[in-house]
Amino acid sequence: MDSLKRFLVFIIFNLLILAHIINAYPDWRPAGPNDKRSPCPGLNSLANHGFLPRDGKNISALTLATAVTKIYRFDDALSTSQSNGVVAVLGTDGKMYVLNTCPKHNFIEHDASLIRNDLNDGNIIPVNQTLVNDFFSFSVGKITPKSITQAETLRTLKCFKYNPNCTAGRPETQRAKLVESSNFLSVFGWDTHLEVDLKIAEPFFRYERLVDGFKPPSKNISATDLQKIQAFDLFPYSWLVSNDPGFNVNQILNP
């Protein structure tokens, strides 16, 4: 009887190990010297974890949509729409995409990014840690719709002040920033009232890494979900932030 118990314990233990291996995320590896990366932390994280080709090359719309659905849990229609758009605009002959391909300004790459340089300031691919610090300075332990809007407002104002070629005011740039913010809040904050702990956000923005134990949203995210976040959670704060007496623009820009 004792031997049977030991045998059953052995079987259960190994099944648990096997289940962990099957469900574990691939190892995170930063890009190597010949690997390509984009201005988007969401795409780069997928490549750094091996859900997209780690070299960042020859990515089809189907490959991209499959990874986005599996990891970020966008529904099929949303992941297909976004992936087809990326590959059609940035891909070679509209078929295969290389992550560092950015021929269209204000599409994925744009001015007034929260974590990357403006096009006018040089290389747009590396994460600018000073900008990340500015971004996180508005968050007390968590990134919220309000804090992300405050950071976006500051970044846009600084772009206009310091970048003579700033395009942050263009509709396509504003649209890109809304999409980015709603994508982030939906993937990492859907189950926490659109609040994202900095312990989760910091590895994502600084190192383009998913934290150990990352769990996708509890439901498939649709285009309608993103539109609701943009309309009811992000856009209202644009007005509130600009009229908040504690958000002193002159003091921020002229310390």
PDB file of C-alpha atoms in Angstrom:
ATOM      1  CA  MET A   1       0.000   0.000   0.000  1.00  0.00           C
ATOM      2  CA  ASP A   2       2.817   2.399   0.906  1.00  0.00           C
ATOM      3  CA  SER A   3       4.547   1.687  -2.383  1.00  0.00           C
ATOM      4  CA  LEU A   4       1.322   2.454  -4.266  1.00  0.00           C
ATOM      5  CA  LYS A   5       0.986   5.782  -2.445  1.00  0.00           C
ATOM      6  CA  ARG A   6       4.581   6.678  -3.250  1.00  0.00           C
ATOM      7  CA  PHE A   7       3.996   5.757  -6.873  1.00  0.00           C
ATOM      8  CA  LEU A   8       0.869   7.948  -7.062  1.00  0.00           C
ATOM      9  CA  VAL A   9       2.690  10.863  -5.438  1.00  0.00           C
ATOM     10  CA  PHE A  10       5.505  10.425  -7.953  1.00  0.00           C
ATOM     11  CA  ILE A  11       3.043  10.464 -10.880  1.00  0.00           C
ATOM     12  CA  ILE A  12       1.160  13.539  -9.585  1.00  0.00           C
ATOM     13  CA  PHE A  13       4.395  15.420  -8.906  1.00  0.00           C
ATOM     14  CA  ASN A  14       5.675  14.824 -12.427  1.00  0.00           C
ATOM     15  CA  LEU A  15       2.331  15.740 -13.960  1.00  0.00           C
ATOM     16  CA  LEU A  16       2.454  19.064 -12.114  1.00  0.00           C
ATOM     17  CA  ILE A  17       5.953  19.723 -13.396  1.00  0.00           C
ATOM     18  CA  LEU A  18       4.853  18.836 -16.930  1.00  0.00           C
ATOM     19  CA  ALA A  19       1.829  21.149 -16.680  1.00  0.00           C
ATOM     20  CA  HIS A  20       4.079  24.000 -15.515  1.00  0.00           C
ATOM     21  CA  ILE A  21       6.433  23.441 -18.442  1.00  0.00           C
ATOM     22  CA  ILE A  22       3.563  23.358 -20.937  1.00  0.00           C
ATOM     23  CA  ASN A  23       1.961  26.527 -19.551  1.00  0.00           C
ATOM     24  CA  ALA A  24       5.143  28.484 -18.833  1.00  0.00           C
ATOM     25  CA  TYR A  25       5.985  31.499 -20.958  1.00  0.00           C
ATOM     26  CA  PRO A  26       9.109  31.179 -23.074  1.00  0.00           C
ATOM     27  CA  ASP A  27      12.194  32.720 -21.568  1.00  0.00           C
ATOM     28  CA  TRP A  28      12.560  36.468 -21.917  1.00  0.00           C
ATOM     29  CA  ARG A  29      15.658  37.399 -23.877  1.00  0.00           C
ATOM     30  CA  PRO A  30      16.558  40.973 -24.836  1.00  0.00           C
ATOM     31  CA  ALA A  31      17.185  41.623 -28.496  1.00  0.00           C
ATOM     32  CA  GLY A  32      20.588  40.607 -29.765  1.00  0.00           C
ATOM     33  CA  PRO A  33      22.819  42.819 -31.951  1.00  0.00           C
ATOM     34  CA  ASN A  34      21.269  41.521 -35.181  1.00  0.00           C
ATOM     35  CA  ASP A  35      17.676  41.314 -33.964  1.00  0.00           C
ATOM     36  CA  LYS A  36      15.111  43.900 -35.056  1.00  0.00           C
ATOM     37  CA  ARG A  37      12.740  45.698 -32.718  1.00  0.00           C
ATOM     38  CA  SER A  38       9.953  48.228 -33.201  1.00  0.00           C
ATOM     39  CA  PRO A  39       8.844  51.405 -31.397  1.00  0.00           C
ATOM     40  CA  CYS A  40       6.014  49.337 -29.807  1.00  0.00           C
ATOM     41  CA  PRO A  41       6.646  47.644 -26.425  1.00  0.00           C
ATOM     42  CA  GLY A  42       3.756  45.249 -27.012  1.00  0.00           C
ATOM     43  CA  LEU A  43       5.259  43.862 -30.213  1.00  0.00           C
ATOM     44  CA  ASN A  44       8.784  43.825 -28.791  1.00  0.00           C
ATOM     45  CA  SER A  45       7.644  41.915 -25.700  1.00  0.00           C
ATOM     46  CA  LEU A  46       6.103  39.254 -27.940  1.00  0.00           C
ATOM     47  CA  ALA A  47       9.421  38.900 -29.777  1.00  0.00           C
ATOM     48  CA  ASN A  48      11.515  38.956 -26.588  1.00  0.00           C
ATOM     49  CA  HIS A  49       9.453  36.053 -25.222  1.00  0.00           C
ATOM     50  CA  GLY A  50       9.470  34.105 -28.475  1.00  0.00           C
ATOM     51  CA  PHE A  51       5.794  34.503 -29.416  1.00  0.00           C
ATOM     52  CA  LEU A  52       7.006  36.319 -32.518  1.00  0.00           C
ATOM     53  CA  PRO A  53      10.296  35.415 -34.220  1.00  0.00           C
ATOM     54  CA  ARG A  54      13.035  36.511 -31.850  1.00  0.00           C
ATOM     55  CA  ASP A  55      14.978  38.109 -34.674  1.00  0.00           C
ATOM     56  CA  GLY A  56      11.974  40.337 -35.400  1.00  0.00           C
ATOM     57  CA  LYS A  57      11.973  39.480 -39.099  1.00  0.00           C
ATOM     58  CA  ASN A  58       9.550  38.009 -41.660  1.00  0.00           C
ATOM     59  CA  ILE A  59       6.392  38.355 -39.584  1.00  0.00           C
ATOM     60  CA  SER A  60       3.162  37.673 -41.446  1.00  0.00           C
ATOM     61  CA  ALA A  61      -0.203  39.150 -40.494  1.00  0.00           C
ATOM     62  CA  LEU A  62      -1.357  35.666 -39.457  1.00  0.00           C
ATOM     63  CA  THR A  63       1.670  35.129 -37.194  1.00  0.00           C
ATOM     64  CA  LEU A  64       1.150  38.530 -35.583  1.00  0.00           C
ATOM     65  CA  ALA A  65      -2.600  38.065 -35.119  1.00  0.00           C
ATOM     66  CA  THR A  66      -2.107  34.607 -33.588  1.00  0.00           C
ATOM     67  CA  ALA A  67       0.390  35.936 -31.024  1.00  0.00           C
ATOM     68  CA  VAL A  68      -1.770  38.939 -30.119  1.00  0.00           C
ATOM     69  CA  THR A  69      -4.832  36.725 -29.631  1.00  0.00           C
ATOM     70  CA  LYS A  70      -2.971  34.128 -27.581  1.00  0.00           C
ATOM     71  CA  ILE A  71      -1.037  36.449 -25.263  1.00  0.00           C
ATOM     72  CA  TYR A  72      -2.983  39.709 -25.102  1.00  0.00           C
ATOM     73  CA  ARG A  73      -6.368  38.071 -25.685  1.00  0.00           C
ATOM     74  CA  PHE A  74      -7.714  40.404 -28.318  1.00  0.00           C
ATOM     75  CA  ASP A  75     -10.614  38.729 -30.048  1.00  0.00           C
ATOM     76  CA  ASP A  76     -10.081  37.368 -33.558  1.00  0.00           C
ATOM     77  CA  ALA A  77     -11.662  40.340 -35.310  1.00  0.00           C
ATOM     78  CA  LEU A  78      -9.577  42.914 -33.401  1.00  0.00           C
ATOM     79  CA  SER A  79      -6.257  41.078 -33.640  1.00  0.00           C
ATOM     80  CA  THR A  80      -6.799  40.373 -37.335  1.00  0.00           C
ATOM     81  CA  SER A  81      -7.755  43.986 -38.067  1.00  0.00           C
ATOM     82  CA  GLN A  82      -4.782  45.481 -36.211  1.00  0.00           C
ATOM     83  CA  SER A  83      -2.310  42.928 -37.593  1.00  0.00           C
ATOM     84  CA  ASN A  84      -3.501  43.296 -41.181  1.00  0.00           C
ATOM     85  CA  GLY A  85      -3.194  47.075 -40.834  1.00  0.00           C
ATOM     86  CA  VAL A  86       0.362  46.891 -39.501  1.00  0.00           C
ATOM     87  CA  VAL A  87       1.586  44.478 -42.175  1.00  0.00           C
ATOM     88  CA  ALA A  88      -0.256  46.266 -45.007  1.00  0.00           C
ATOM     89  CA  VAL A  89       1.257  49.645 -44.122  1.00  0.00           C
ATOM     90  CA  LEU A  90       4.702  48.619 -42.874  1.00  0.00           C
ATOM     91  CA  GLY A  91       5.309  45.225 -44.456  1.00  0.00           C
ATOM     92  CA  THR A  92       7.371  44.481 -47.550  1.00  0.00           C
ATOM     93  CA  ASP A  93       4.864  44.431 -50.423  1.00  0.00           C
ATOM     94  CA  GLY A  94       2.183  44.384 -47.749  1.00  0.00           C
ATOM     95  CA  LYS A  95       3.012  40.789 -46.835  1.00  0.00           C
ATOM     96  CA  MET A  96       5.924  40.405 -44.382  1.00  0.00           C
ATOM     97  CA  TYR A  97       6.821  42.789 -41.573  1.00  0.00           C
ATOM     98  CA  VAL A  98      10.200  43.461 -39.959  1.00  0.00           C
ATOM     99  CA  LEU A  99       9.851  45.075 -36.527  1.00  0.00           C
ATOM    100  CA  ASN A 100      12.176  48.027 -37.093  1.00  0.00           C
ATOM    101  CA  THR A 101      10.470  49.052 -40.332  1.00  0.00           C
ATOM    102  CA  CYS A 102       8.933  52.503 -39.745  1.00  0.00           C
ATOM    103  CA  PRO A 103       8.424  54.163 -43.137  1.00  0.00           C
ATOM    104  CA  LYS A 104       5.229  55.952 -42.071  1.00  0.00           C
ATOM    105  CA  HIS A 105       5.608  58.621 -39.390  1.00  0.00           C
ATOM    106  CA  ASN A 106       2.705  58.757 -36.909  1.00  0.00           C
ATOM    107  CA  PHE A 107       1.554  55.190 -37.512  1.00  0.00           C
ATOM    108  CA  ILE A 108       3.237  52.975 -34.896  1.00  0.00           C
ATOM    109  CA  GLU A 109       6.136  55.395 -34.499  1.00  0.00           C
ATOM    110  CA  HIS A 110       5.053  58.907 -33.570  1.00  0.00           C
ATOM    111  CA  ASP A 111       6.163  62.060 -31.789  1.00  0.00           C
ATOM    112  CA  ALA A 112       5.451  62.554 -28.068  1.00  0.00           C
ATOM    113  CA  SER A 113       5.840  58.869 -27.243  1.00  0.00           C
ATOM    114  CA  LEU A 114       5.821  58.190 -23.508  1.00  0.00           C
ATOM    115  CA  ILE A 115       8.947  56.041 -23.711  1.00  0.00           C
ATOM    116  CA  ARG A 116      10.803  56.866 -26.948  1.00  0.00           C
ATOM    117  CA  ASN A 117      12.484  59.792 -28.666  1.00  0.00           C
ATOM    118  CA  ASP A 118      10.760  61.955 -31.226  1.00  0.00           C
ATOM    119  CA  LEU A 119      11.801  61.350 -34.812  1.00  0.00           C
ATOM    120  CA  ASN A 120      13.535  64.736 -34.724  1.00  0.00           C
ATOM    121  CA  ASP A 121      15.742  63.598 -31.816  1.00  0.00           C
ATOM    122  CA  GLY A 122      17.392  60.594 -33.418  1.00  0.00           C
ATOM    123  CA  ASN A 123      17.010  56.866 -32.885  1.00  0.00           C
ATOM    124  CA  ILE A 124      13.371  56.005 -32.152  1.00  0.00           C
ATOM    125  CA  ILE A 125      13.895  52.326 -31.280  1.00  0.00           C
ATOM    126  CA  PRO A 126      15.683  52.275 -27.871  1.00  0.00           C
ATOM    127  CA  VAL A 127      13.625  52.947 -24.758  1.00  0.00           C
ATOM    128  CA  ASN A 128      14.431  56.367 -23.282  1.00  0.00           C
ATOM    129  CA  GLN A 129      14.606  55.689 -19.539  1.00  0.00           C
ATOM    130  CA  THR A 130      14.326  59.389 -18.669  1.00  0.00           C
ATOM    131  CA  LEU A 131      10.972  59.522 -20.454  1.00  0.00           C
ATOM    132  CA  VAL A 132       9.882  56.382 -18.602  1.00  0.00           C
ATOM    133  CA  ASN A 133      10.758  58.097 -15.315  1.00  0.00           C
ATOM    134  CA  ASP A 134       8.636  61.106 -16.316  1.00  0.00           C
ATOM    135  CA  PHE A 135       5.777  58.763 -17.236  1.00  0.00           C
ATOM    136  CA  PHE A 136       5.879  56.912 -13.920  1.00  0.00           C
ATOM    137  CA  SER A 137       6.188  60.107 -11.884  1.00  0.00           C
ATOM    138  CA  PHE A 138       2.426  60.583 -12.196  1.00  0.00           C
ATOM    139  CA  SER A 139       1.659  57.111 -10.872  1.00  0.00           C
ATOM    140  CA  VAL A 140       1.454  56.327  -7.166  1.00  0.00           C
ATOM    141  CA  GLY A 141       2.016  52.593  -7.273  1.00  0.00           C
ATOM    142  CA  LYS A 142      -0.369  52.169 -10.207  1.00  0.00           C
ATOM    143  CA  ILE A 143      -0.935  53.436 -13.721  1.00  0.00           C
ATOM    144  CA  THR A 144      -4.511  54.624 -14.158  1.00  0.00           C
ATOM    145  CA  PRO A 145      -6.427  56.386 -16.948  1.00  0.00           C
ATOM    146  CA  LYS A 146      -5.816  59.678 -15.129  1.00  0.00           C
ATOM    147  CA  SER A 147      -2.081  59.175 -14.606  1.00  0.00           C
ATOM    148  CA  ILE A 148      -1.509  58.049 -18.172  1.00  0.00           C
ATOM    149  CA  THR A 149      -3.399  61.110 -19.443  1.00  0.00           C
ATOM    150  CA  GLN A 150      -1.333  63.394 -17.209  1.00  0.00           C
ATOM    151  CA  ALA A 151       1.857  61.846 -18.566  1.00  0.00           C
ATOM    152  CA  GLU A 152       0.590  62.110 -22.148  1.00  0.00           C
ATOM    153  CA  THR A 153      -0.279  65.791 -21.630  1.00  0.00           C
ATOM    154  CA  LEU A 154       3.166  66.619 -20.246  1.00  0.00           C
ATOM    155  CA  ARG A 155       4.934  64.692 -22.996  1.00  0.00           C
ATOM    156  CA  THR A 156       2.909  66.437 -25.704  1.00  0.00           C
ATOM    157  CA  LEU A 157       3.573  69.896 -24.239  1.00  0.00           C
ATOM    158  CA  LYS A 158       7.301  69.194 -24.043  1.00  0.00           C
ATOM    159  CA  CYS A 159       7.257  67.966 -27.632  1.00  0.00           C
ATOM    160  CA  PHE A 160       5.731  71.258 -28.780  1.00  0.00           C
ATOM    161  CA  LYS A 161       8.223  73.255 -26.716  1.00  0.00           C
ATOM    162  CA  TYR A 162      11.449  71.465 -27.602  1.00  0.00           C
ATOM    163  CA  ASN A 163      10.807  69.834 -30.984  1.00  0.00           C
ATOM    164  CA  PRO A 164      10.437  72.372 -33.823  1.00  0.00           C
ATOM    165  CA  ASN A 165       9.008  69.625 -36.046  1.00  0.00           C
ATOM    166  CA  CYS A 166       6.589  68.199 -33.460  1.00  0.00           C
ATOM    167  CA  THR A 167       3.565  66.497 -35.025  1.00  0.00           C
ATOM    168  CA  ALA A 168       1.874  65.517 -31.767  1.00  0.00           C
ATOM    169  CA  GLY A 169      -1.139  67.692 -32.501  1.00  0.00           C
ATOM    170  CA  ARG A 170      -2.105  65.880 -35.676  1.00  0.00           C
ATOM    171  CA  PRO A 171      -5.279  63.745 -35.538  1.00  0.00           C
ATOM    172  CA  GLU A 172      -3.418  60.593 -36.581  1.00  0.00           C
ATOM    173  CA  THR A 173      -0.919  61.046 -33.736  1.00  0.00           C
ATOM    174  CA  GLN A 174      -3.655  61.621 -31.176  1.00  0.00           C
ATOM    175  CA  ARG A 175      -5.453  58.557 -32.496  1.00  0.00           C
ATOM    176  CA  ALA A 176      -2.293  56.432 -32.239  1.00  0.00           C
ATOM    177  CA  LYS A 177      -1.745  57.528 -28.633  1.00  0.00           C
ATOM    178  CA  LEU A 178      -5.350  56.729 -27.664  1.00  0.00           C
ATOM    179  CA  VAL A 179      -5.064  53.283 -29.234  1.00  0.00           C
ATOM    180  CA  GLU A 180      -1.780  52.593 -27.423  1.00  0.00           C
ATOM    181  CA  SER A 181      -3.158  53.646 -24.042  1.00  0.00           C
ATOM    182  CA  SER A 182      -6.379  51.688 -24.430  1.00  0.00           C
ATOM    183  CA  ASN A 183      -4.465  48.615 -25.634  1.00  0.00           C
ATOM    184  CA  PHE A 184      -2.227  48.751 -22.560  1.00  0.00           C
ATOM    185  CA  LEU A 185      -5.034  49.351 -20.055  1.00  0.00           C
ATOM    186  CA  SER A 186      -7.191  46.596 -21.537  1.00  0.00           C
ATOM    187  CA  VAL A 187      -4.459  43.951 -21.588  1.00  0.00           C
ATOM    188  CA  PHE A 188      -2.936  44.649 -18.185  1.00  0.00           C
ATOM    189  CA  GLY A 189      -5.812  46.308 -16.322  1.00  0.00           C
ATOM    190  CA  TRP A 190      -9.055  44.777 -17.531  1.00  0.00           C
ATOM    191  CA  ASP A 191      -9.547  42.736 -14.372  1.00  0.00           C
ATOM    192  CA  THR A 192      -8.333  45.479 -12.011  1.00  0.00           C
ATOM    193  CA  HIS A 193     -10.629  48.359 -13.003  1.00  0.00           C
ATOM    194  CA  LEU A 194      -8.088  49.664 -15.555  1.00  0.00           C
ATOM    195  CA  GLU A 195      -5.442  50.110 -12.866  1.00  0.00           C
ATOM    196  CA  VAL A 196      -2.051  48.519 -13.524  1.00  0.00           C
ATOM    197  CA  ASP A 197       0.442  47.903 -10.731  1.00  0.00           C
ATOM    198  CA  LEU A 198       3.850  49.421 -11.462  1.00  0.00           C
ATOM    199  CA  LYS A 199       5.408  46.033 -10.696  1.00  0.00           C
ATOM    200  CA  ILE A 200       3.702  44.842 -13.885  1.00  0.00           C
ATOM    201  CA  ALA A 201       4.038  48.037 -15.916  1.00  0.00           C
ATOM    202  CA  GLU A 202       7.706  48.763 -15.219  1.00  0.00           C
ATOM    203  CA  PRO A 203       9.200  45.589 -16.773  1.00  0.00           C
ATOM    204  CA  PHE A 204       6.882  46.028 -19.754  1.00  0.00           C
ATOM    205  CA  PHE A 205       7.827  49.631 -20.520  1.00  0.00           C
ATOM    206  CA  ARG A 206      11.466  49.604 -19.391  1.00  0.00           C
ATOM    207  CA  TYR A 207      12.547  46.175 -20.624  1.00  0.00           C
ATOM    208  CA  GLU A 208       9.690  45.050 -22.886  1.00  0.00           C
ATOM    209  CA  ARG A 209       9.110  42.039 -20.717  1.00  0.00           C
ATOM    210  CA  LEU A 210       6.032  40.282 -19.363  1.00  0.00           C
ATOM    211  CA  VAL A 211       6.298  39.672 -15.637  1.00  0.00           C
ATOM    212  CA  ASP A 212       6.468  36.107 -14.335  1.00  0.00           C
ATOM    213  CA  GLY A 213       2.933  34.900 -13.803  1.00  0.00           C
ATOM    214  CA  PHE A 214       1.426  37.310 -16.311  1.00  0.00           C
ATOM    215  CA  LYS A 215      -2.192  36.428 -17.010  1.00  0.00           C
ATOM    216  CA  PRO A 216      -4.129  37.654 -20.043  1.00  0.00           C
ATOM    217  CA  PRO A 217      -7.467  39.414 -19.493  1.00  0.00           C
ATOM    218  CA  SER A 218     -10.336  37.214 -18.312  1.00  0.00           C
ATOM    219  CA  LYS A 219     -12.303  37.958 -21.492  1.00  0.00           C
ATOM    220  CA  ASN A 220     -11.545  38.469 -25.159  1.00  0.00           C
ATOM    221  CA  ILE A 221     -10.979  42.172 -25.786  1.00  0.00           C
ATOM    222  CA  SER A 222     -12.986  43.603 -28.681  1.00  0.00           C
ATOM    223  CA  ALA A 223     -12.735  46.810 -30.688  1.00  0.00           C
ATOM    224  CA  THR A 224     -15.830  48.008 -28.835  1.00  0.00           C
ATOM    225  CA  ASP A 225     -14.061  47.487 -25.505  1.00  0.00           C
ATOM    226  CA  LEU A 226     -11.156  49.666 -26.661  1.00  0.00           C
ATOM    227  CA  GLN A 227     -13.509  52.349 -27.946  1.00  0.00           C
ATOM    228  CA  LYS A 228     -15.300  52.467 -24.599  1.00  0.00           C
ATOM    229  CA  ILE A 229     -12.003  52.869 -22.730  1.00  0.00           C
ATOM    230  CA  GLN A 230     -10.995  55.670 -25.082  1.00  0.00           C
ATOM    231  CA  ALA A 231     -14.350  57.461 -24.872  1.00  0.00           C
ATOM    232  CA  PHE A 232     -15.281  56.985 -21.216  1.00  0.00           C
ATOM    233  CA  ASP A 233     -11.987  56.462 -19.373  1.00  0.00           C
ATOM    234  CA  LEU A 234      -9.258  58.328 -21.270  1.00  0.00           C
ATOM    235  CA  PHE A 235     -10.866  61.188 -23.184  1.00  0.00           C
ATOM    236  CA  PRO A 236     -12.683  62.737 -20.178  1.00  0.00           C
ATOM    237  CA  TYR A 237      -9.398  63.033 -18.310  1.00  0.00           C
ATOM    238  CA  SER A 238      -7.960  65.118 -21.137  1.00  0.00           C
ATOM    239  CA  TRP A 239     -10.309  67.904 -20.076  1.00  0.00           C
ATOM    240  CA  LEU A 240      -9.919  67.252 -16.356  1.00  0.00           C
ATOM    241  CA  VAL A 241      -6.131  67.272 -16.526  1.00  0.00           C
ATOM    242  CA  SER A 242      -5.997  70.510 -18.498  1.00  0.00           C
ATOM    243  CA  ASN A 243      -8.249  72.156 -15.891  1.00  0.00           C
ATOM    244  CA  ASP A 244      -6.643  70.628 -12.801  1.00  0.00           C
ATOM    245  CA  PRO A 245      -5.098  73.425 -10.672  1.00  0.00           C
ATOM    246  CA  GLY A 246      -2.558  70.921  -9.361  1.00  0.00           C
ATOM    247  CA  PHE A 247      -1.276  70.319 -12.887  1.00  0.00           C
ATOM    248  CA  ASN A 248       0.656  73.552 -13.385  1.00  0.00           C
ATOM    249  CA  VAL A 249       1.836  73.539 -16.981  1.00  0.00           C
ATOM    250  CA  ASN A 250       4.076  76.590 -16.680  1.00  0.00           C
ATOM    251  CA  GLN A 251       5.768  75.225 -13.581  1.00  0.00           C
ATOM    252  CA  ILE A 252       6.306  71.865 -15.276  1.00  0.00           C
ATOM    253  CA  LEU A 253       7.759  73.324 -18.455  1.00  0.00           C
ATOM    254  CA  ASN A 254       9.708  76.082 -16.690  1.00  0.00           C
ATOM    255  CA  PRO A 255      10.876  74.604 -13.371  1.00  0.00           C
TER     256      PRO A 255
END
